[in-house]
């Protein structure tokens, strides 16, 4: 079960603008997903150690060796709003 | 008035310090971390957060973080992982920061500070380290002045810094004054510099310090309302910001006002903290495990290997200098501030020099010379063995301290054996009573008037005769012997 308020809060955190109809629809869908996942609660997992990863590997590391950054021009080119050698972004500290 | 205020409240301070780890490349990609490159020339799809890329942990970041954790007496986690901390800010390309949440690489440690109290008496205090974790830095926003004036609604961002490795170190709420907090930050800086994991440059932002501060009446066990202060770029600013903020909070409480939990910025120009007017308590980072980075598992052997490679740290050196070498807390602190200086001192003592004399020379004349010549002790031509030889010559009475001081610049600039220099310049101290006696007689002969004045009671002139003998011999006459002989000759 997920309330309309919870869905609205999640949407705000994800910076999504949803209409009341969409919030209602998504609340139903998210609730169904949670119910589905809740089936796991019925399993006896007392002897299973908790894990944060599905793949059983650890310590994937790389040496501290520089790789030349050759893609600057291209990365700027595909950005929504490049300016000189910068990326334009929304201003955060708006006056007034 | 002030006295009654400070006796009734205590200030509770904890610090969060971000150290930029001195690796060649970023934490999850091969882009360079060099400071000061043209904007966005050290970026790639990984640190810009393009879809489908795969971050891979830099092994040097892990090594540096573990070494720092060990130096701070932390427990190193046998199992550690990365998480996504999600928030929106224009300098954060992925809209999440890769950090560590519930399983940081190191936790539960402490460091010891040793600093003078208000009476100047040194005291030692252990400050707890709650946790240490690895994370990536964000980019840098550039607000061009002209754009702001013209009312433009955008900023520019340089992502060269995005993905630079950081180590965040969180202290317990153990600090009680601005001075103590500044000392803690300085000690942490010394440690990371000793380890060589961070250059500690506050101006360039390699070491950044956020302060959590609250006040409460003495005797109260619950914490007061916590305020976070940011934007201090020197140890001095940390101290002043805390002292200002503590006073502000106490005054507010005295006036019956309610404090709000908020973030404030230290404003260097006006010497006060100002509210950032952001809504607090609304932050909800929705951490979850970073699926692209497998966990880190360390064996006791690996951890012991790193531990065995730790250098002797400043606090241990301070103890040893005081307890084994008999130095004062003050001298021990000055000598151990930089690892290179401490090692120079230890090298000199290992060559047989008296520790107190070696300390005086290094923290006094040598430090002053290095400063005026803009030189580094690591590249000094005069080796510790040379300094030990010079100190030996003074102690053996071969040369006076005054001559040694005169020789010092030459020795520091060019190195070489002080003994050879003394001999080549004919500066050996003369202790031969016959020769000194002869010089005294010559001085008497040249100054008959002063001699008769002395004999008629003007005994203040004793120093005049000593000075004349020294002047005549270029300081080579043994001062003690000269004094004795003069007394004999002047005796009625
Ligand atoms: Zn990169």
PDB file of N, CA and C in Angstrom, chain B residues 148-237:
ATOM      1  N   UNK B 148      25.618  37.781 -13.441  1.00  0.00           N
ATOM      2  CA  UNK B 148      24.737  37.999 -12.291  1.00  0.00           C
ATOM      3  C   UNK B 148      24.081  39.376 -12.404  1.00  0.00           C
ATOM      4  N   UNK B 149      24.898  40.363 -12.817  1.00  0.00           N
ATOM      5  CA  UNK B 149      24.360  41.719 -12.914  1.00  0.00           C
ATOM      6  C   UNK B 149      23.286  41.798 -13.993  1.00  0.00           C
ATOM      7  N   UNK B 150      23.516  41.115 -15.100  1.00  0.00           N
ATOM      8  CA  UNK B 150      22.559  41.202 -16.198  1.00  0.00           C
ATOM      9  C   UNK B 150      21.334  40.323 -15.956  1.00  0.00           C
ATOM     10  N   UNK B 151      21.292  39.669 -14.776  1.00  0.00           N
ATOM     11  CA  UNK B 151      20.105  38.903 -14.437  1.00  0.00           C
ATOM     12  C   UNK B 151      19.996  37.587 -15.185  1.00  0.00           C
ATOM     13  N   UNK B 152      21.109  37.095 -15.652  1.00  0.00           N
ATOM     14  CA  UNK B 152      21.098  35.822 -16.381  1.00  0.00           C
ATOM     15  C   UNK B 152      20.614  34.702 -15.460  1.00  0.00           C
ATOM     16  N   UNK B 153      19.942  33.697 -16.023  1.00  0.00           N
ATOM     17  CA  UNK B 153      19.392  32.661 -15.156  1.00  0.00           C
ATOM     18  C   UNK B 153      20.191  31.370 -15.220  1.00  0.00           C
ATOM     19  N   UNK B 154      21.461  31.467 -15.621  1.00  0.00           N
ATOM     20  CA  UNK B 154      22.266  30.243 -15.597  1.00  0.00           C
ATOM     21  C   UNK B 154      23.668  30.513 -15.057  1.00  0.00           C
ATOM     22  N   UNK B 155      24.332  29.425 -14.643  1.00  0.00           N
ATOM     23  CA  UNK B 155      25.728  29.485 -14.234  1.00  0.00           C
ATOM     24  C   UNK B 155      26.506  28.607 -15.192  1.00  0.00           C
ATOM     25  N   UNK B 156      27.830  28.647 -15.036  1.00  0.00           N
ATOM     26  CA  UNK B 156      28.682  27.770 -15.838  1.00  0.00           C
ATOM     27  C   UNK B 156      29.323  26.766 -14.896  1.00  0.00           C
ATOM     28  N   UNK B 157      29.578  25.576 -15.413  1.00  0.00           N
ATOM     29  CA  UNK B 157      30.190  24.576 -14.551  1.00  0.00           C
ATOM     30  C   UNK B 157      31.409  23.947 -15.219  1.00  0.00           C
ATOM     31  N   UNK B 158      32.432  23.754 -14.370  1.00  0.00           N
ATOM     32  CA  UNK B 158      33.678  23.106 -14.780  1.00  0.00           C
ATOM     33  C   UNK B 158      33.738  21.777 -14.026  1.00  0.00           C
ATOM     34  N   UNK B 159      33.744  20.676 -14.784  1.00  0.00           N
ATOM     35  CA  UNK B 159      33.695  19.349 -14.155  1.00  0.00           C
ATOM     36  C   UNK B 159      35.072  18.709 -13.934  1.00  0.00           C
ATOM     37  N   UNK B 160      36.156  19.494 -14.085  1.00  0.00           N
ATOM     38  CA  UNK B 160      37.481  18.907 -13.833  1.00  0.00           C
ATOM     39  C   UNK B 160      37.569  18.288 -12.437  1.00  0.00           C
ATOM     40  N   UNK B 161      36.876  18.895 -11.481  1.00  0.00           N
ATOM     41  CA  UNK B 161      36.960  18.401 -10.107  1.00  0.00           C
ATOM     42  C   UNK B 161      35.970  17.262  -9.841  1.00  0.00           C
ATOM     43  N   UNK B 162      35.007  17.067 -10.742  1.00  0.00           N
ATOM     44  CA  UNK B 162      34.006  16.019 -10.520  1.00  0.00           C
ATOM     45  C   UNK B 162      34.676  14.656 -10.584  1.00  0.00           C
ATOM     46  N   UNK B 163      34.565  13.887  -9.523  1.00  0.00           N
ATOM     47  CA  UNK B 163      35.177  12.561  -9.497  1.00  0.00           C
ATOM     48  C   UNK B 163      36.557  12.530  -8.869  1.00  0.00           C
ATOM     49  N   UNK B 164      37.029  13.686  -8.393  1.00  0.00           N
ATOM     50  CA  UNK B 164      38.305  13.699  -7.669  1.00  0.00           C
ATOM     51  C   UNK B 164      38.084  12.983  -6.332  1.00  0.00           C
ATOM     52  N   UNK B 165      39.010  12.116  -5.912  1.00  0.00           N
ATOM     53  CA  UNK B 165      38.754  11.321  -4.700  1.00  0.00           C
ATOM     54  C   UNK B 165      38.838  12.140  -3.409  1.00  0.00           C
ATOM     55  N   UNK B 166      37.871  11.913  -2.549  1.00  0.00           N
ATOM     56  CA  UNK B 166      37.854  12.554  -1.238  1.00  0.00           C
ATOM     57  C   UNK B 166      37.763  11.494  -0.165  1.00  0.00           C
ATOM     58  N   UNK B 167      38.234  11.881   1.005  1.00  0.00           N
ATOM     59  CA  UNK B 167      38.099  11.048   2.169  1.00  0.00           C
ATOM     60  C   UNK B 167      37.429  11.945   3.196  1.00  0.00           C
ATOM     61  N   UNK B 168      36.243  11.577   3.646  1.00  0.00           N
ATOM     62  CA  UNK B 168      35.559  12.401   4.647  1.00  0.00           C
ATOM     63  C   UNK B 168      35.779  11.813   6.028  1.00  0.00           C
ATOM     64  N   UNK B 169      36.221  12.648   6.941  1.00  0.00           N
ATOM     65  CA  UNK B 169      36.548  12.187   8.293  1.00  0.00           C
ATOM     66  C   UNK B 169      35.660  12.938   9.287  1.00  0.00           C
ATOM     67  N   UNK B 170      34.888  12.181  10.058  1.00  0.00           N
ATOM     68  CA  UNK B 170      33.905  12.786  10.954  1.00  0.00           C
ATOM     69  C   UNK B 170      34.341  12.572  12.402  1.00  0.00           C
ATOM     70  N   UNK B 171      34.495  13.656  13.133  1.00  0.00           N
ATOM     71  CA  UNK B 171      34.895  13.539  14.543  1.00  0.00           C
ATOM     72  C   UNK B 171      33.668  13.375  15.422  1.00  0.00           C
ATOM     73  N   UNK B 172      33.877  12.916  16.631  1.00  0.00           N
ATOM     74  CA  UNK B 172      32.807  12.914  17.625  1.00  0.00           C
ATOM     75  C   UNK B 172      32.581  14.341  18.117  1.00  0.00           C
ATOM     76  N   UNK B 173      31.473  14.563  18.874  1.00  0.00           N
ATOM     77  CA  UNK B 173      31.191  15.910  19.393  1.00  0.00           C
ATOM     78  C   UNK B 173      32.043  16.208  20.626  1.00  0.00           C
ATOM     79  N   UNK B 174      33.356  16.126  20.481  1.00  0.00           N
ATOM     80  CA  UNK B 174      34.255  16.137  21.639  1.00  0.00           C
ATOM     81  C   UNK B 174      34.964  17.465  21.859  1.00  0.00           C
ATOM     82  N   UNK B 175      34.859  18.370  20.893  1.00  0.00           N
ATOM     83  CA  UNK B 175      35.640  19.597  20.984  1.00  0.00           C
ATOM     84  C   UNK B 175      34.836  20.675  21.695  1.00  0.00           C
ATOM     85  N   UNK B 176      35.527  21.518  22.454  1.00  0.00           N
ATOM     86  CA  UNK B 176      34.818  22.452  23.335  1.00  0.00           C
ATOM     87  C   UNK B 176      35.117  23.929  23.080  1.00  0.00           C
ATOM     88  N   UNK B 177      36.023  24.231  22.165  1.00  0.00           N
ATOM     89  CA  UNK B 177      36.302  25.653  21.886  1.00  0.00           C
ATOM     90  C   UNK B 177      36.819  25.787  20.460  1.00  0.00           C
ATOM     91  N   UNK B 178      36.808  27.018  19.966  1.00  0.00           N
ATOM     92  CA  UNK B 178      37.333  27.285  18.632  1.00  0.00           C
ATOM     93  C   UNK B 178      38.797  26.890  18.532  1.00  0.00           C
ATOM     94  N   UNK B 179      39.555  27.183  19.584  1.00  0.00           N
ATOM     95  CA  UNK B 179      40.994  26.878  19.566  1.00  0.00           C
ATOM     96  C   UNK B 179      41.206  25.367  19.506  1.00  0.00           C
ATOM     97  N   UNK B 180      40.404  24.628  20.282  1.00  0.00           N
ATOM     98  CA  UNK B 180      40.558  23.172  20.309  1.00  0.00           C
ATOM     99  C   UNK B 180      40.181  22.565  18.950  1.00  0.00           C
ATOM    100  N   UNK B 181      39.130  23.098  18.346  1.00  0.00           N
ATOM    101  CA  UNK B 181      38.693  22.597  17.034  1.00  0.00           C
ATOM    102  C   UNK B 181      39.762  22.879  15.981  1.00  0.00           C
ATOM    103  N   UNK B 182      40.343  24.078  16.031  1.00  0.00           N
ATOM    104  CA  UNK B 182      41.391  24.422  15.063  1.00  0.00           C
ATOM    105  C   UNK B 182      42.599  23.507  15.253  1.00  0.00           C
ATOM    106  N   UNK B 183      42.908  23.178  16.510  1.00  0.00           N
ATOM    107  CA  UNK B 183      44.042  22.294  16.789  1.00  0.00           C
ATOM    108  C   UNK B 183      43.765  20.887  16.246  1.00  0.00           C
ATOM    109  N   UNK B 184      42.539  20.430  16.413  1.00  0.00           N
ATOM    110  CA  UNK B 184      42.158  19.117  15.881  1.00  0.00           C
ATOM    111  C   UNK B 184      42.347  19.095  14.360  1.00  0.00           C
ATOM    112  N   UNK B 185      41.869  20.153  13.690  1.00  0.00           N
ATOM    113  CA  UNK B 185      41.990  20.211  12.228  1.00  0.00           C
ATOM    114  C   UNK B 185      43.456  20.235  11.810  1.00  0.00           C
ATOM    115  N   UNK B 186      44.268  20.970  12.580  1.00  0.00           N
ATOM    116  CA  UNK B 186      45.696  21.039  12.254  1.00  0.00           C
ATOM    117  C   UNK B 186      46.377  19.689  12.445  1.00  0.00           C
ATOM    118  N   UNK B 187      45.988  18.979  13.515  1.00  0.00           N
ATOM    119  CA  UNK B 187      46.595  17.671  13.767  1.00  0.00           C
ATOM    120  C   UNK B 187      46.220  16.692  12.649  1.00  0.00           C
ATOM    121  N   UNK B 188      44.960  16.779  12.207  1.00  0.00           N
ATOM    122  CA  UNK B 188      44.531  15.911  11.118  1.00  0.00           C
ATOM    123  C   UNK B 188      45.320  16.235   9.845  1.00  0.00           C
ATOM    124  N   UNK B 189      45.546  17.518   9.618  1.00  0.00           N
ATOM    125  CA  UNK B 189      46.327  17.938   8.452  1.00  0.00           C
ATOM    126  C   UNK B 189      47.757  17.390   8.558  1.00  0.00           C
ATOM    127  N   UNK B 190      48.351  17.494   9.751  1.00  0.00           N
ATOM    128  CA  UNK B 190      49.703  16.949   9.938  1.00  0.00           C
ATOM    129  C   UNK B 190      49.710  15.470   9.581  1.00  0.00           C
ATOM    130  N   UNK B 191      48.714  14.733  10.069  1.00  0.00           N
ATOM    131  CA  UNK B 191      48.698  13.281   9.859  1.00  0.00           C
ATOM    132  C   UNK B 191      48.593  12.952   8.369  1.00  0.00           C
ATOM    133  N   UNK B 192      47.675  13.596   7.654  1.00  0.00           N
ATOM    134  CA  UNK B 192      47.539  13.239   6.233  1.00  0.00           C
ATOM    135  C   UNK B 192      48.770  13.664   5.442  1.00  0.00           C
ATOM    136  N   UNK B 193      49.433  14.734   5.896  1.00  0.00           N
ATOM    137  CA  UNK B 193      50.674  15.132   5.217  1.00  0.00           C
ATOM    138  C   UNK B 193      51.818  14.168   5.537  1.00  0.00           C
ATOM    139  N   UNK B 194      51.900  13.705   6.779  1.00  0.00           N
ATOM    140  CA  UNK B 194      52.911  12.700   7.140  1.00  0.00           C
ATOM    141  C   UNK B 194      52.725  11.448   6.268  1.00  0.00           C
ATOM    142  N   UNK B 195      51.460  11.069   6.078  1.00  0.00           N
ATOM    143  CA  UNK B 195      51.164   9.865   5.296  1.00  0.00           C
ATOM    144  C   UNK B 195      51.399  10.099   3.801  1.00  0.00           C
ATOM    145  N   UNK B 196      51.388  11.363   3.400  1.00  0.00           N
ATOM    146  CA  UNK B 196      51.528  11.669   1.976  1.00  0.00           C
ATOM    147  C   UNK B 196      50.254  11.363   1.193  1.00  0.00           C
ATOM    148  N   UNK B 197      49.103  11.348   1.870  1.00  0.00           N
ATOM    149  CA  UNK B 197      47.859  11.039   1.161  1.00  0.00           C
ATOM    150  C   UNK B 197      47.115  12.291   0.702  1.00  0.00           C
ATOM    151  N   UNK B 198      47.484  13.468   1.273  1.00  0.00           N
ATOM    152  CA  UNK B 198      46.786  14.716   0.953  1.00  0.00           C
ATOM    153  C   UNK B 198      47.750  15.859   1.236  1.00  0.00           C
ATOM    154  N   UNK B 199      47.771  16.877   0.347  1.00  0.00           N
ATOM    155  CA  UNK B 199      48.725  17.966   0.586  1.00  0.00           C
ATOM    156  C   UNK B 199      48.220  18.975   1.618  1.00  0.00           C
ATOM    157  N   UNK B 200      46.946  18.864   2.000  1.00  0.00           N
ATOM    158  CA  UNK B 200      46.417  19.715   3.072  1.00  0.00           C
ATOM    159  C   UNK B 200      46.290  21.180   2.728  1.00  0.00           C
ATOM    160  N   UNK B 201      46.299  21.508   1.443  1.00  0.00           N
ATOM    161  CA  UNK B 201      46.244  22.911   1.029  1.00  0.00           C
ATOM    162  C   UNK B 201      44.802  23.445   1.129  1.00  0.00           C
ATOM    163  N   UNK B 202      44.548  24.283   2.126  1.00  0.00           N
ATOM    164  CA  UNK B 202      43.182  24.781   2.348  1.00  0.00           C
ATOM    165  C   UNK B 202      42.772  25.810   1.301  1.00  0.00           C
ATOM    166  N   UNK B 203      43.728  26.587   0.814  1.00  0.00           N
ATOM    167  CA  UNK B 203      43.403  27.611  -0.195  1.00  0.00           C
ATOM    168  C   UNK B 203      42.919  26.966  -1.492  1.00  0.00           C
ATOM    169  N   UNK B 204      43.562  25.868  -1.880  1.00  0.00           N
ATOM    170  CA  UNK B 204      43.158  25.184  -3.114  1.00  0.00           C
ATOM    171  C   UNK B 204      42.009  24.200  -2.861  1.00  0.00           C
ATOM    172  N   UNK B 205      41.569  24.120  -1.620  1.00  0.00           N
ATOM    173  CA  UNK B 205      40.425  23.259  -1.302  1.00  0.00           C
ATOM    174  C   UNK B 205      40.771  21.792  -1.121  1.00  0.00           C
ATOM    175  N   UNK B 206      42.050  21.450  -0.967  1.00  0.00           N
ATOM    176  CA  UNK B 206      42.402  20.038  -0.743  1.00  0.00           C
ATOM    177  C   UNK B 206      42.007  19.592   0.647  1.00  0.00           C
ATOM    178  N   UNK B 207      41.791  20.540   1.545  1.00  0.00           N
ATOM    179  CA  UNK B 207      41.327  20.192   2.881  1.00  0.00           C
ATOM    180  C   UNK B 207      40.198  21.164   3.226  1.00  0.00           C
ATOM    181  N   UNK B 208      38.984  20.623   3.394  1.00  0.00           N
ATOM    182  CA  UNK B 208      37.818  21.476   3.651  1.00  0.00           C
ATOM    183  C   UNK B 208      37.183  21.053   4.954  1.00  0.00           C
ATOM    184  N   UNK B 209      36.748  22.025   5.697  1.00  0.00           N
ATOM    185  CA  UNK B 209      36.297  21.747   7.046  1.00  0.00           C
ATOM    186  C   UNK B 209      34.892  22.295   7.278  1.00  0.00           C
ATOM    187  N   UNK B 210      33.957  21.426   7.671  1.00  0.00           N
ATOM    188  CA  UNK B 210      32.626  21.868   8.077  1.00  0.00           C
ATOM    189  C   UNK B 210      32.502  21.640   9.578  1.00  0.00           C
ATOM    190  N   UNK B 211      31.846  22.585  10.233  1.00  0.00           N
ATOM    191  CA  UNK B 211      31.755  22.538  11.689  1.00  0.00           C
ATOM    192  C   UNK B 211      30.308  22.314  12.108  1.00  0.00           C
ATOM    193  N   UNK B 212      30.085  21.405  13.056  1.00  0.00           N
ATOM    194  CA  UNK B 212      28.770  21.282  13.697  1.00  0.00           C
ATOM    195  C   UNK B 212      28.900  21.829  15.104  1.00  0.00           C
ATOM    196  N   UNK B 213      28.043  22.748  15.441  1.00  0.00           N
ATOM    197  CA  UNK B 213      28.207  23.405  16.735  1.00  0.00           C
ATOM    198  C   UNK B 213      26.863  23.624  17.421  1.00  0.00           C
ATOM    199  N   UNK B 214      26.839  23.375  18.728  1.00  0.00           N
ATOM    200  CA  UNK B 214      25.653  23.692  19.530  1.00  0.00           C
ATOM    201  C   UNK B 214      26.151  24.132  20.902  1.00  0.00           C
ATOM    202  N   UNK B 215      25.292  24.785  21.651  1.00  0.00           N
ATOM    203  CA  UNK B 215      25.662  25.175  23.018  1.00  0.00           C
ATOM    204  C   UNK B 215      24.619  24.598  23.968  1.00  0.00           C
ATOM    205  N   UNK B 216      25.019  24.432  25.240  1.00  0.00           N
ATOM    206  CA  UNK B 216      24.058  23.966  26.245  1.00  0.00           C
ATOM    207  C   UNK B 216      24.542  24.442  27.612  1.00  0.00           C
ATOM    208  N   UNK B 217      23.608  24.601  28.541  1.00  0.00           N
ATOM    209  CA  UNK B 217      24.020  25.005  29.884  1.00  0.00           C
ATOM    210  C   UNK B 217      24.927  23.923  30.471  1.00  0.00           C
ATOM    211  N   UNK B 218      25.940  24.328  31.205  1.00  0.00           N
ATOM    212  CA  UNK B 218      26.837  23.362  31.833  1.00  0.00           C
ATOM    213  C   UNK B 218      26.012  22.457  32.741  1.00  0.00           C
ATOM    214  N   UNK B 219      26.244  21.153  32.641  1.00  0.00           N
ATOM    215  CA  UNK B 219      25.487  20.209  33.461  1.00  0.00           C
ATOM    216  C   UNK B 219      24.367  19.524  32.699  1.00  0.00           C
ATOM    217  N   UNK B 220      23.941  20.157  31.606  1.00  0.00           N
ATOM    218  CA  UNK B 220      22.898  19.562  30.760  1.00  0.00           C
ATOM    219  C   UNK B 220      23.535  18.428  29.947  1.00  0.00           C
ATOM    220  N   UNK B 221      22.833  17.300  29.818  1.00  0.00           N
ATOM    221  CA  UNK B 221      23.434  16.180  29.083  1.00  0.00           C
ATOM    222  C   UNK B 221      22.920  16.079  27.652  1.00  0.00           C
ATOM    223  N   UNK B 222      21.722  16.655  27.413  1.00  0.00           N
ATOM    224  CA  UNK B 222      21.213  16.616  26.039  1.00  0.00           C
ATOM    225  C   UNK B 222      21.908  17.692  25.208  1.00  0.00           C
ATOM    226  N   UNK B 223      21.978  17.459  23.894  1.00  0.00           N
ATOM    227  CA  UNK B 223      22.605  18.452  23.018  1.00  0.00           C
ATOM    228  C   UNK B 223      21.608  19.553  22.681  1.00  0.00           C
ATOM    229  N   UNK B 224      22.131  20.749  22.431  1.00  0.00           N
ATOM    230  CA  UNK B 224      21.291  21.857  21.987  1.00  0.00           C
ATOM    231  C   UNK B 224      21.049  21.762  20.489  1.00  0.00           C
ATOM    232  N   UNK B 225      20.414  22.772  19.923  1.00  0.00           N
ATOM    233  CA  UNK B 225      20.131  22.794  18.480  1.00  0.00           C
ATOM    234  C   UNK B 225      21.426  22.954  17.703  1.00  0.00           C
ATOM    235  N   UNK B 226      21.628  22.061  16.748  1.00  0.00           N
ATOM    236  CA  UNK B 226      22.905  22.010  16.030  1.00  0.00           C
ATOM    237  C   UNK B 226      22.875  22.898  14.787  1.00  0.00           C
ATOM    238  N   UNK B 227      23.945  23.660  14.639  1.00  0.00           N
ATOM    239  CA  UNK B 227      24.089  24.497  13.453  1.00  0.00           C
ATOM    240  C   UNK B 227      25.357  24.056  12.723  1.00  0.00           C
ATOM    241  N   UNK B 228      25.278  24.013  11.401  1.00  0.00           N
ATOM    242  CA  UNK B 228      26.451  23.646  10.615  1.00  0.00           C
ATOM    243  C   UNK B 228      27.056  24.918  10.018  1.00  0.00           C
ATOM    244  N   UNK B 229      28.388  25.048  10.110  1.00  0.00           N
ATOM    245  CA  UNK B 229      29.047  26.203   9.493  1.00  0.00           C
ATOM    246  C   UNK B 229      29.977  25.704   8.391  1.00  0.00           C
ATOM    247  N   UNK B 230      29.919  26.392   7.264  1.00  0.00           N
ATOM    248  CA  UNK B 230      30.773  26.054   6.122  1.00  0.00           C
ATOM    249  C   UNK B 230      31.583  27.280   5.700  1.00  0.00           C
ATOM    250  N   UNK B 231      32.477  27.046   4.745  1.00  0.00           N
ATOM    251  CA  UNK B 231      33.172  28.142   4.078  1.00  0.00           C
ATOM    252  C   UNK B 231      34.286  28.788   4.892  1.00  0.00           C
ATOM    253  N   UNK B 232      35.049  27.992   5.640  1.00  0.00           N
ATOM    254  CA  UNK B 232      36.210  28.553   6.320  1.00  0.00           C
ATOM    255  C   UNK B 232      37.446  28.033   5.616  1.00  0.00           C
ATOM    256  N   UNK B 233      38.327  28.947   5.177  1.00  0.00           N
ATOM    257  CA  UNK B 233      39.486  28.418   4.447  1.00  0.00           C
ATOM    258  C   UNK B 233      40.827  28.630   5.134  1.00  0.00           C
ATOM    259  N   UNK B 234      40.799  28.703   6.460  1.00  0.00           N
ATOM    260  CA  UNK B 234      42.053  28.664   7.233  1.00  0.00           C
ATOM    261  C   UNK B 234      41.715  28.170   8.638  1.00  0.00           C
ATOM    262  N   UNK B 235      42.746  27.717   9.351  1.00  0.00           N
ATOM    263  CA  UNK B 235      42.520  27.247  10.722  1.00  0.00           C
ATOM    264  C   UNK B 235      42.063  28.407  11.596  1.00  0.00           C
ATOM    265  N   UNK B 236      42.632  29.559  11.303  1.00  0.00           N
ATOM    266  CA  UNK B 236      42.266  30.749  12.038  1.00  0.00           C
ATOM    267  C   UNK B 236      40.791  31.076  11.841  1.00  0.00           C
ATOM    268  N   UNK B 237      40.313  30.920  10.598  1.00  0.00           N
ATOM    269  CA  UNK B 237      38.903  31.196  10.306  1.00  0.00           C
ATOM    270  C   UNK B 237      38.003  30.193  11.042  1.00  0.00           C
TER     271      UNK B 237
END
